[in-house]
Amino acid sequence: MSRDWVHWHQEYDTPGSSLDRRLEVVRRELRKALGTSPAEPDGTRRVISICAGEGRDVLPVIAEHDRRVHALLIELDPVLARRAGETADDLGLSRVEVRTADAGEADAYLDVPPAHVLLACGVFGNISAADVRRTIAALPTLLVPGGIVIWTRARGDNGTEPAQEIRALFAEHGFTELSFTAPDDARFRVGMHRLAGAARHGALSGRLFTF
Ligand SMILES: C[S@@+](CC[C@H](N)C(=O)[O-])C[C@H]1O[C@@H](n2cnc3c(N)ncnc32)[C@H](O)[C@@H]1O
């Protein structure tokens, strides 16, 4: 990992910062996803967050909205993973598992049942275009049919919009766009897509991405 991701999380603590605003959008979309995604017959849902950081998006939302959610947070940095685990404990979320693991390695998902909702926030801007493509192509393997992905991507420094390519890739891989939030006065973009095509349940192999 090339960046200090513990330090990166500090921007969340500045009210009105871009990251704070992005968090509000991601939480809003997650609440919607938990209300509209498929669920198990008993009403429970599985959520996977790849590169989950401190889990600031997932944990408070499931604590407020649906404590029955089984959430798997995969985070490589042990400090951040520990913080996520502590927050889950503080919130009394017994169905949250935080794994300190490499989410870019296909083997990380070997024993993971397909999710109803998957978050890929703060991922696509930190990996190569080829890895973005590989990761989006792999998502139908990680989801139930109709499963929902929430993702983020920042606008480029030079005014480019890499999120447009990501939206196109989701369409190419059988997803329907549910929402795309792109405020004029902020660089963050948040997309939400539903898997409309077939889920592809089989083993993933190799590497999906490297930060
Ligand atoms: C931009 S932050 C996003 C964190 C969180 N998803 C959020 O939006 O608040 C990227 C996170 O990915 C983690 N990370 C980097 N490489 C990873 C990998 N191979 N597997 C799992 N996590 C990784 C970093 O430690 C960092 O917490």
PDB file of C-alpha atoms and ligand atoms in Angstrom:
ATOM      1  CA  MET A   1       0.000   0.000   0.000  1.00  0.00           C
ATOM      2  CA  SER A   2       1.498   3.292  -1.049  1.00  0.00           C
ATOM      3  CA  ARG A   3      -0.597   5.733   0.994  1.00  0.00           C
ATOM      4  CA  ASP A   4      -1.171   6.336   4.656  1.00  0.00           C
ATOM      5  CA  TRP A   5      -4.810   5.232   4.749  1.00  0.00           C
ATOM      6  CA  VAL A   6      -5.114   5.837   8.477  1.00  0.00           C
ATOM      7  CA  HIS A   7      -4.314   9.509   7.856  1.00  0.00           C
ATOM      8  CA  TRP A   8      -6.642   9.566   4.833  1.00  0.00           C
ATOM      9  CA  HIS A   9      -9.598   8.766   7.095  1.00  0.00           C
ATOM     10  CA  GLN A  10      -9.064  11.964   9.152  1.00  0.00           C
ATOM     11  CA  GLU A  11     -10.853  14.073   6.525  1.00  0.00           C
ATOM     12  CA  TYR A  12     -14.070  12.367   7.571  1.00  0.00           C
ATOM     13  CA  ASP A  13     -13.833  14.286  10.852  1.00  0.00           C
ATOM     14  CA  THR A  14     -14.074  17.687   9.122  1.00  0.00           C
ATOM     15  CA  PRO A  15     -17.763  18.517   8.756  1.00  0.00           C
ATOM     16  CA  GLY A  16     -18.592  19.605   5.208  1.00  0.00           C
ATOM     17  CA  SER A  17     -15.388  18.176   3.743  1.00  0.00           C
ATOM     18  CA  SER A  18     -15.661  16.364   0.452  1.00  0.00           C
ATOM     19  CA  LEU A  19     -15.234  13.008   2.204  1.00  0.00           C
ATOM     20  CA  ASP A  20     -17.850  13.895   4.815  1.00  0.00           C
ATOM     21  CA  ARG A  21     -20.294  14.846   2.056  1.00  0.00           C
ATOM     22  CA  ARG A  22     -19.469  11.695   0.108  1.00  0.00           C
ATOM     23  CA  LEU A  23     -20.123   9.638   3.234  1.00  0.00           C
ATOM     24  CA  GLU A  24     -23.603  11.105   3.538  1.00  0.00           C
ATOM     25  CA  VAL A  25     -24.369  10.112  -0.060  1.00  0.00           C
ATOM     26  CA  VAL A  26     -22.990   6.585   0.376  1.00  0.00           C
ATOM     27  CA  ARG A  27     -24.993   6.103   3.586  1.00  0.00           C
ATOM     28  CA  ARG A  28     -28.144   7.387   1.872  1.00  0.00           C
ATOM     29  CA  GLU A  29     -27.638   4.989  -1.032  1.00  0.00           C
ATOM     30  CA  LEU A  30     -26.932   2.110   1.329  1.00  0.00           C
ATOM     31  CA  ARG A  31     -30.165   2.764   3.221  1.00  0.00           C
ATOM     32  CA  LYS A  32     -31.993   2.641  -0.116  1.00  0.00           C
ATOM     33  CA  ALA A  33     -30.165  -0.515  -1.174  1.00  0.00           C
ATOM     34  CA  LEU A  34     -31.044  -2.250   2.080  1.00  0.00           C
ATOM     35  CA  GLY A  35     -34.682  -1.390   1.476  1.00  0.00           C
ATOM     36  CA  THR A  36     -34.801  -2.521  -2.133  1.00  0.00           C
ATOM     37  CA  SER A  37     -32.238  -5.249  -2.760  1.00  0.00           C
ATOM     38  CA  PRO A  38     -33.197  -8.918  -2.778  1.00  0.00           C
ATOM     39  CA  ALA A  39     -33.050 -10.636   0.594  1.00  0.00           C
ATOM     40  CA  GLU A  40     -33.096 -14.157   1.964  1.00  0.00           C
ATOM     41  CA  PRO A  41     -36.561 -15.678   2.616  1.00  0.00           C
ATOM     42  CA  ASP A  42     -36.227 -14.727   6.294  1.00  0.00           C
ATOM     43  CA  GLY A  43     -35.568 -11.097   5.309  1.00  0.00           C
ATOM     44  CA  THR A  44     -31.861 -11.058   6.092  1.00  0.00           C
ATOM     45  CA  ARG A  45     -29.240  -9.606   3.763  1.00  0.00           C
ATOM     46  CA  ARG A  46     -25.523 -10.034   3.272  1.00  0.00           C
ATOM     47  CA  VAL A  47     -23.327  -7.000   2.685  1.00  0.00           C
ATOM     48  CA  ILE A  48     -19.697  -7.085   1.556  1.00  0.00           C
ATOM     49  CA  SER A  49     -17.510  -3.994   1.724  1.00  0.00           C
ATOM     50  CA  ILE A  50     -14.210  -4.331  -0.120  1.00  0.00           C
ATOM     51  CA  CYS A  51     -11.373  -2.112   1.112  1.00  0.00           C
ATOM     52  CA  ALA A  52     -13.717  -1.169   3.915  1.00  0.00           C
ATOM     53  CA  GLY A  53     -11.485   1.191   5.874  1.00  0.00           C
ATOM     54  CA  GLU A  54     -13.046   2.009   9.243  1.00  0.00           C
ATOM     55  CA  GLY A  55     -16.487   0.967   8.010  1.00  0.00           C
ATOM     56  CA  ARG A  56     -17.890   4.458   8.534  1.00  0.00           C
ATOM     57  CA  ASP A  57     -20.434   3.906   5.785  1.00  0.00           C
ATOM     58  CA  VAL A  58     -21.713   0.399   6.538  1.00  0.00           C
ATOM     59  CA  LEU A  59     -21.647   0.148  10.316  1.00  0.00           C
ATOM     60  CA  PRO A  60     -23.832   3.096  11.412  1.00  0.00           C
ATOM     61  CA  VAL A  61     -26.343   2.383   8.651  1.00  0.00           C
ATOM     62  CA  ILE A  62     -26.896  -1.234   9.578  1.00  0.00           C
ATOM     63  CA  ALA A  63     -26.972  -0.298  13.276  1.00  0.00           C
ATOM     64  CA  GLU A  64     -29.839   2.113  12.577  1.00  0.00           C
ATOM     65  CA  HIS A  65     -31.557   0.453   9.673  1.00  0.00           C
ATOM     66  CA  ASP A  66     -31.251  -3.319   9.874  1.00  0.00           C
ATOM     67  CA  ARG A  67     -29.262  -4.996  12.604  1.00  0.00           C
ATOM     68  CA  ARG A  68     -29.953  -8.397  11.050  1.00  0.00           C
ATOM     69  CA  VAL A  69     -27.547  -7.675   8.185  1.00  0.00           C
ATOM     70  CA  HIS A  70     -24.580 -10.017   7.946  1.00  0.00           C
ATOM     71  CA  ALA A  71     -21.739  -7.729   6.908  1.00  0.00           C
ATOM     72  CA  LEU A  72     -18.268  -8.744   5.829  1.00  0.00           C
ATOM     73  CA  LEU A  73     -15.738  -5.906   5.819  1.00  0.00           C
ATOM     74  CA  ILE A  74     -12.426  -6.710   4.124  1.00  0.00           C
ATOM     75  CA  GLU A  75      -9.622  -4.294   4.946  1.00  0.00           C
ATOM     76  CA  LEU A  76      -5.890  -4.801   4.572  1.00  0.00           C
ATOM     77  CA  ASP A  77      -4.632  -2.257   7.096  1.00  0.00           C
ATOM     78  CA  PRO A  78      -4.705  -3.806  10.586  1.00  0.00           C
ATOM     79  CA  VAL A  79      -5.192  -0.478  12.363  1.00  0.00           C
ATOM     80  CA  LEU A  80      -8.247   0.361  10.274  1.00  0.00           C
ATOM     81  CA  ALA A  81      -9.603  -3.174  10.497  1.00  0.00           C
ATOM     82  CA  ARG A  82      -9.256  -3.052  14.281  1.00  0.00           C
ATOM     83  CA  ARG A  83     -11.105   0.262  14.412  1.00  0.00           C
ATOM     84  CA  ALA A  84     -13.899  -1.145  12.269  1.00  0.00           C
ATOM     85  CA  GLY A  85     -14.160  -4.154  14.567  1.00  0.00           C
ATOM     86  CA  GLU A  86     -14.252  -1.908  17.649  1.00  0.00           C
ATOM     87  CA  THR A  87     -16.997   0.235  16.131  1.00  0.00           C
ATOM     88  CA  ALA A  88     -19.026  -2.879  15.305  1.00  0.00           C
ATOM     89  CA  ASP A  89     -18.608  -4.042  18.914  1.00  0.00           C
ATOM     90  CA  ASP A  90     -19.541  -0.618  20.296  1.00  0.00           C
ATOM     91  CA  LEU A  91     -22.674  -0.636  18.167  1.00  0.00           C
ATOM     92  CA  GLY A  92     -23.517  -4.161  19.335  1.00  0.00           C
ATOM     93  CA  LEU A  93     -23.401  -5.558  15.793  1.00  0.00           C
ATOM     94  CA  SER A  94     -22.799  -9.256  16.324  1.00  0.00           C
ATOM     95  CA  ARG A  95     -23.315 -10.143  12.644  1.00  0.00           C
ATOM     96  CA  VAL A  96     -20.371  -8.102  11.390  1.00  0.00           C
ATOM     97  CA  GLU A  97     -17.100  -9.775  10.484  1.00  0.00           C
ATOM     98  CA  VAL A  98     -14.048  -7.637   9.820  1.00  0.00           C
ATOM     99  CA  ARG A  99     -11.338  -9.505   7.968  1.00  0.00           C
ATOM    100  CA  THR A 100      -7.832  -8.139   7.818  1.00  0.00           C
ATOM    101  CA  ALA A 101      -7.152  -9.421   4.326  1.00  0.00           C
ATOM    102  CA  ASP A 102      -6.272  -8.484   0.767  1.00  0.00           C
ATOM    103  CA  ALA A 103      -9.555  -7.828  -1.019  1.00  0.00           C
ATOM    104  CA  GLY A 104      -7.732  -7.773  -4.358  1.00  0.00           C
ATOM    105  CA  GLU A 105      -6.935 -11.479  -4.089  1.00  0.00           C
ATOM    106  CA  ALA A 106      -9.658 -13.727  -5.493  1.00  0.00           C
ATOM    107  CA  ASP A 107      -8.967 -16.314  -2.792  1.00  0.00           C
ATOM    108  CA  ALA A 108     -10.310 -13.843  -0.225  1.00  0.00           C
ATOM    109  CA  TYR A 109     -13.827 -14.657  -1.488  1.00  0.00           C
ATOM    110  CA  LEU A 110     -13.568 -18.453  -1.610  1.00  0.00           C
ATOM    111  CA  ASP A 111     -15.797 -19.058   1.410  1.00  0.00           C
ATOM    112  CA  VAL A 112     -17.925 -15.933   0.976  1.00  0.00           C
ATOM    113  CA  PRO A 113     -21.561 -16.413  -0.063  1.00  0.00           C
ATOM    114  CA  PRO A 114     -22.872 -13.954  -2.670  1.00  0.00           C
ATOM    115  CA  ALA A 115     -23.943 -10.596  -1.302  1.00  0.00           C
ATOM    116  CA  HIS A 116     -27.198  -8.718  -1.631  1.00  0.00           C
ATOM    117  CA  VAL A 117     -25.292  -5.432  -1.436  1.00  0.00           C
ATOM    118  CA  LEU A 118     -21.605  -4.795  -2.128  1.00  0.00           C
ATOM    119  CA  LEU A 119     -19.684  -1.586  -1.514  1.00  0.00           C
ATOM    120  CA  ALA A 120     -16.592  -0.629  -3.483  1.00  0.00           C
ATOM    121  CA  CYS A 121     -15.947   2.849  -2.085  1.00  0.00           C
ATOM    122  CA  GLY A 122     -12.560   4.484  -2.476  1.00  0.00           C
ATOM    123  CA  VAL A 123     -11.340   1.633  -4.655  1.00  0.00           C
ATOM    124  CA  PHE A 124     -11.615   2.434  -8.372  1.00  0.00           C
ATOM    125  CA  GLY A 125      -9.569   5.653  -8.132  1.00  0.00           C
ATOM    126  CA  ASN A 126      -6.645   3.809  -6.574  1.00  0.00           C
ATOM    127  CA  ILE A 127      -6.190   0.959  -9.031  1.00  0.00           C
ATOM    128  CA  SER A 128      -5.260   0.722 -12.703  1.00  0.00           C
ATOM    129  CA  ALA A 129      -7.822   0.890 -15.500  1.00  0.00           C
ATOM    130  CA  ALA A 130      -7.194  -2.800 -16.234  1.00  0.00           C
ATOM    131  CA  ASP A 131      -7.837  -3.667 -12.578  1.00  0.00           C
ATOM    132  CA  VAL A 132     -11.044  -1.603 -12.566  1.00  0.00           C
ATOM    133  CA  ARG A 133     -12.198  -3.614 -15.573  1.00  0.00           C
ATOM    134  CA  ARG A 134     -11.223  -6.948 -13.975  1.00  0.00           C
ATOM    135  CA  THR A 135     -12.913  -6.055 -10.695  1.00  0.00           C
ATOM    136  CA  ILE A 136     -16.201  -4.954 -12.261  1.00  0.00           C
ATOM    137  CA  ALA A 137     -16.179  -8.076 -14.445  1.00  0.00           C
ATOM    138  CA  ALA A 138     -15.808 -10.178 -11.278  1.00  0.00           C
ATOM    139  CA  LEU A 139     -18.682  -8.551  -9.370  1.00  0.00           C
ATOM    140  CA  PRO A 140     -21.448 -10.792 -10.830  1.00  0.00           C
ATOM    141  CA  THR A 141     -19.633 -13.664  -9.114  1.00  0.00           C
ATOM    142  CA  LEU A 142     -19.900 -11.943  -5.736  1.00  0.00           C
ATOM    143  CA  LEU A 143     -23.587 -10.992  -5.904  1.00  0.00           C
ATOM    144  CA  VAL A 144     -26.980 -12.639  -5.834  1.00  0.00           C
ATOM    145  CA  PRO A 145     -29.145 -11.921  -8.913  1.00  0.00           C
ATOM    146  CA  GLY A 146     -30.513  -8.401  -8.468  1.00  0.00           C
ATOM    147  CA  GLY A 147     -27.736  -7.566  -6.005  1.00  0.00           C
ATOM    148  CA  ILE A 148     -26.705  -3.920  -5.691  1.00  0.00           C
ATOM    149  CA  VAL A 149     -23.235  -2.342  -5.896  1.00  0.00           C
ATOM    150  CA  ILE A 150     -22.457   1.079  -4.458  1.00  0.00           C
ATOM    151  CA  TRP A 151     -19.195   2.558  -5.717  1.00  0.00           C
ATOM    152  CA  THR A 152     -17.312   5.843  -5.712  1.00  0.00           C
ATOM    153  CA  ARG A 153     -14.847   7.536  -8.003  1.00  0.00           C
ATOM    154  CA  ALA A 154     -13.458  11.075  -7.934  1.00  0.00           C
ATOM    155  CA  ARG A 155     -13.436  13.480 -10.863  1.00  0.00           C
ATOM    156  CA  GLY A 156      -9.969  13.796 -12.411  1.00  0.00           C
ATOM    157  CA  ASP A 157      -7.697  16.786 -11.563  1.00  0.00           C
ATOM    158  CA  ASN A 158      -7.895  17.984 -15.137  1.00  0.00           C
ATOM    159  CA  GLY A 159     -11.691  17.931 -15.186  1.00  0.00           C
ATOM    160  CA  THR A 160     -11.906  14.448 -16.682  1.00  0.00           C
ATOM    161  CA  GLU A 161     -14.685  12.151 -15.517  1.00  0.00           C
ATOM    162  CA  PRO A 162     -13.292   8.622 -15.048  1.00  0.00           C
ATOM    163  CA  ALA A 163     -16.659   7.691 -13.564  1.00  0.00           C
ATOM    164  CA  GLN A 164     -18.107   7.668 -17.081  1.00  0.00           C
ATOM    165  CA  GLU A 165     -15.925   4.720 -18.048  1.00  0.00           C
ATOM    166  CA  ILE A 166     -16.951   2.943 -14.854  1.00  0.00           C
ATOM    167  CA  ARG A 167     -20.643   3.453 -15.626  1.00  0.00           C
ATOM    168  CA  ALA A 168     -20.040   2.010 -19.101  1.00  0.00           C
ATOM    169  CA  LEU A 169     -18.248  -1.000 -17.628  1.00  0.00           C
ATOM    170  CA  PHE A 170     -21.127  -1.740 -15.269  1.00  0.00           C
ATOM    171  CA  ALA A 171     -23.523  -1.624 -18.231  1.00  0.00           C
ATOM    172  CA  GLU A 172     -21.227  -3.937 -20.197  1.00  0.00           C
ATOM    173  CA  HIS A 173     -21.243  -6.489 -17.374  1.00  0.00           C
ATOM    174  CA  GLY A 174     -25.005  -6.786 -16.953  1.00  0.00           C
ATOM    175  CA  PHE A 175     -25.763  -4.009 -14.466  1.00  0.00           C
ATOM    176  CA  THR A 176     -28.534  -1.402 -14.583  1.00  0.00           C
ATOM    177  CA  GLU A 177     -27.824   2.015 -13.134  1.00  0.00           C
ATOM    178  CA  LEU A 178     -30.028   2.944 -10.175  1.00  0.00           C
ATOM    179  CA  SER A 179     -28.425   6.305  -9.422  1.00  0.00           C
ATOM    180  CA  PHE A 180     -25.386   8.433 -10.139  1.00  0.00           C
ATOM    181  CA  THR A 181     -24.630  11.363  -7.851  1.00  0.00           C
ATOM    182  CA  ALA A 182     -22.210  13.979  -9.185  1.00  0.00           C
ATOM    183  CA  PRO A 183     -22.426  17.316  -7.361  1.00  0.00           C
ATOM    184  CA  ASP A 184     -21.177  20.306  -9.402  1.00  0.00           C
ATOM    185  CA  ASP A 185     -19.279  21.686  -6.409  1.00  0.00           C
ATOM    186  CA  ALA A 186     -17.479  18.505  -5.364  1.00  0.00           C
ATOM    187  CA  ARG A 187     -15.200  15.992  -7.026  1.00  0.00           C
ATOM    188  CA  PHE A 188     -16.745  12.844  -5.616  1.00  0.00           C
ATOM    189  CA  ARG A 189     -19.133  10.720  -7.610  1.00  0.00           C
ATOM    190  CA  VAL A 190     -21.245   7.902  -6.192  1.00  0.00           C
ATOM    191  CA  GLY A 191     -22.879   5.278  -8.367  1.00  0.00           C
ATOM    192  CA  MET A 192     -25.356   2.563  -7.544  1.00  0.00           C
ATOM    193  CA  HIS A 193     -25.955  -0.347  -9.911  1.00  0.00           C
ATOM    194  CA  ARG A 194     -28.139  -3.423  -9.796  1.00  0.00           C
ATOM    195  CA  LEU A 195     -27.088  -6.740 -11.303  1.00  0.00           C
ATOM    196  CA  ALA A 196     -29.765  -7.253 -13.943  1.00  0.00           C
ATOM    197  CA  GLY A 197     -27.948  -9.981 -15.833  1.00  0.00           C
ATOM    198  CA  ALA A 198     -27.240 -13.434 -14.509  1.00  0.00           C
ATOM    199  CA  ALA A 199     -25.137 -13.901 -11.420  1.00  0.00           C
ATOM    200  CA  ARG A 200     -22.097 -16.033 -12.177  1.00  0.00           C
ATOM    201  CA  HIS A 201     -21.400 -18.304  -9.291  1.00  0.00           C
ATOM    202  CA  GLY A 202     -18.108 -20.032  -9.723  1.00  0.00           C
ATOM    203  CA  ALA A 203     -14.619 -19.672  -8.386  1.00  0.00           C
ATOM    204  CA  LEU A 204     -12.733 -16.452  -8.986  1.00  0.00           C
ATOM    205  CA  SER A 205      -9.039 -16.854  -9.494  1.00  0.00           C
ATOM    206  CA  GLY A 206      -5.939 -14.724  -9.528  1.00  0.00           C
ATOM    207  CA  ARG A 207      -5.743 -11.061  -8.646  1.00  0.00           C
ATOM    208  CA  LEU A 208      -8.558  -8.625  -9.174  1.00  0.00           C
ATOM    209  CA  PHE A 209      -6.649  -5.485  -8.274  1.00  0.00           C
ATOM    210  CA  THR A 210      -3.576  -4.027  -6.630  1.00  0.00           C
ATOM    211  CA  PHE A 211      -3.538  -0.628  -4.937  1.00  0.00           C
TER     212      PHE A 211
HETATM  213  C1  LIG B   1      -9.748   5.239  -0.110  1.00  0.00           C
HETATM  214  S1  LIG B   1      -9.797   4.205   1.310  1.00  0.00           S
HETATM  215  C2  LIG B   1     -11.516   3.802   1.370  1.00  0.00           C
HETATM  216  C3  LIG B   1     -11.953   3.259   2.675  1.00  0.00           C
HETATM  217  C4  LIG B   1     -13.472   3.043   2.791  1.00  0.00           C
HETATM  218  N1  LIG B   1     -13.994   2.168   1.772  1.00  0.00           N
HETATM  219  C5  LIG B   1     -14.174   4.364   2.730  1.00  0.00           C
HETATM  220  O1  LIG B   1     -14.693   4.726   1.664  1.00  0.00           O
HETATM  221  O2  LIG B   1     -14.184   5.049   3.753  1.00  0.00           O
HETATM  222  C6  LIG B   1      -9.081   2.730   0.645  1.00  0.00           C
HETATM  223  C7  LIG B   1      -8.965   1.620   1.665  1.00  0.00           C
HETATM  224  O3  LIG B   1      -8.518   0.441   1.014  1.00  0.00           O
HETATM  225  C8  LIG B   1      -7.625  -0.253   1.866  1.00  0.00           C
HETATM  226  N2  LIG B   1      -6.860  -1.178   1.018  1.00  0.00           N
HETATM  227  C9  LIG B   1      -5.851  -0.913   0.162  1.00  0.00           C
HETATM  228  N3  LIG B   1      -5.484  -2.017  -0.506  1.00  0.00           N
HETATM  229  C10 LIG B   1      -6.288  -3.003  -0.050  1.00  0.00           C
HETATM  230  C11 LIG B   1      -6.406  -4.386  -0.354  1.00  0.00           C
HETATM  231  N4  LIG B   1      -5.619  -4.967  -1.267  1.00  0.00           N
HETATM  232  N5  LIG B   1      -7.328  -5.123   0.300  1.00  0.00           N
HETATM  233  C12 LIG B   1      -8.131  -4.555   1.241  1.00  0.00           C
HETATM  234  N6  LIG B   1      -8.066  -3.246   1.573  1.00  0.00           N
HETATM  235  C13 LIG B   1      -7.160  -2.483   0.938  1.00  0.00           C
HETATM  236  C14 LIG B   1      -6.840   0.864   2.501  1.00  0.00           C
HETATM  237  O4  LIG B   1      -6.181   0.442   3.675  1.00  0.00           O
HETATM  238  C15 LIG B   1      -7.947   1.886   2.751  1.00  0.00           C
HETATM  239  O5  LIG B   1      -8.545   1.677   4.001  1.00  0.00           O
END
